[in-house]
């Protein structure tokens, strides 16, 4: 059974800090790893990672995947209060349904 | 990115009634749609996967007779919670996927069963 573990479970930082969120996984047939941001509604897509060592960047957010060690990190630099959310990591398998298995998420709170 | 809508966004119903939730892909054809459930402070749990025109595939532990899924077109899937009970109260989220792209999530439907 596919499994995704995220750490830490929750995190409180001050505005301007840099944070690193961790995601480790076990998946039978790996296709991709995805990061989502969830506020009060459904998740919004951040990144899809398929290859090791290639950093994806979007503004202050970046992510990288290590397929050998089976983990990924999501970095947020110069955090803002608007970054407060739950960050979800999911892995997608190569089955015909390409199902996503989600981790429990990291709850990030950015304070002033 | 592609847009997926859900309707209603929230619903309150009495125990024993049935509730239908619609999921629409607005600007792409979703060959596959997924239905998830999320309890408070927990992650998304996949309930079922449906391909247009065929029966849904349910995850272990999800009752197919209770959660009826219809995916009649490439832009619409419906989830009907039959004879809803308070323990069915949850946040239901659908996603759509076309071709080899990632899944795009709808905004979710909050269901409260009294």
PDB file of C-alpha atoms in Angstrom, chain A residues 31 34 36 38 40-43 45 48 88 92 97-100 102-104 107, chain B residues 34 36 38 41 43-44 46 49 59 91 93 97 100 102-103 105-108 110:
ATOM      1  CA  UNK A  31       4.893   8.401 -11.324  1.00  0.00           C
ATOM      2  CA  UNK A  34       2.834  16.610  -5.857  1.00  0.00           C
ATOM      3  CA  UNK A  36      -0.643  21.234  -2.633  1.00  0.00           C
ATOM      4  CA  UNK A  38      -4.937  23.873   1.384  1.00  0.00           C
ATOM      5  CA  UNK A  40     -10.249  26.469   3.997  1.00  0.00           C
ATOM      6  CA  UNK A  41     -11.288  24.909   0.742  1.00  0.00           C
ATOM      7  CA  UNK A  42      -9.924  22.202  -1.530  1.00  0.00           C
ATOM      8  CA  UNK A  43      -6.211  21.912  -2.254  1.00  0.00           C
ATOM      9  CA  UNK A  45      -1.738  22.781  -6.865  1.00  0.00           C
ATOM     10  CA  UNK A  48       4.577  18.279  -9.599  1.00  0.00           C
ATOM     11  CA  UNK A  88      -0.172  18.464   1.501  1.00  0.00           C
ATOM     12  CA  UNK A  92       0.850   9.348  -7.809  1.00  0.00           C
ATOM     13  CA  UNK A  97      -6.204   5.061 -12.369  1.00  0.00           C
ATOM     14  CA  UNK A  98      -3.127   7.084 -11.382  1.00  0.00           C
ATOM     15  CA  UNK A  99      -4.384   7.457  -7.857  1.00  0.00           C
ATOM     16  CA  UNK A 100      -3.051  10.026  -5.443  1.00  0.00           C
ATOM     17  CA  UNK A 102      -1.952  11.999   0.411  1.00  0.00           C
ATOM     18  CA  UNK A 103       0.046  12.601   3.542  1.00  0.00           C
ATOM     19  CA  UNK A 104      -1.615  14.066   6.612  1.00  0.00           C
ATOM     20  CA  UNK A 107      -0.067  22.887   9.223  1.00  0.00           C
TER      21      UNK A 107
ATOM     22  CA  UNK B  34     -11.911  11.157  -8.320  1.00  0.00           C
ATOM     23  CA  UNK B  36     -12.253  12.241  -1.830  1.00  0.00           C
ATOM     24  CA  UNK B  38     -11.719  14.760   4.318  1.00  0.00           C
ATOM     25  CA  UNK B  41      -7.742  17.939  10.596  1.00  0.00           C
ATOM     26  CA  UNK B  43      -5.888  14.373   5.025  1.00  0.00           C
ATOM     27  CA  UNK B  44      -7.820  13.582   1.885  1.00  0.00           C
ATOM     28  CA  UNK B  46      -9.739   8.656  -1.856  1.00  0.00           C
ATOM     29  CA  UNK B  49     -12.274   6.631  -9.114  1.00  0.00           C
ATOM     30  CA  UNK B  59     -11.494   2.024  -2.392  1.00  0.00           C
ATOM     31  CA  UNK B  91     -15.870  17.593   3.387  1.00  0.00           C
ATOM     32  CA  UNK B  93     -13.864  16.957  -2.754  1.00  0.00           C
ATOM     33  CA  UNK B  97      -8.014  14.558 -14.777  1.00  0.00           C
ATOM     34  CA  UNK B 100      -1.727  12.635 -18.604  1.00  0.00           C
ATOM     35  CA  UNK B 102      -2.337  16.215 -12.938  1.00  0.00           C
ATOM     36  CA  UNK B 103      -5.622  16.209 -11.088  1.00  0.00           C
ATOM     37  CA  UNK B 105      -9.554  19.791  -7.537  1.00  0.00           C
ATOM     38  CA  UNK B 106     -12.982  21.259  -7.076  1.00  0.00           C
ATOM     39  CA  UNK B 107     -13.665  23.638  -4.184  1.00  0.00           C
ATOM     40  CA  UNK B 108     -15.309  20.918  -2.096  1.00  0.00           C
ATOM     41  CA  UNK B 110     -19.297  20.469   3.163  1.00  0.00           C
TER      42      UNK B 110
END
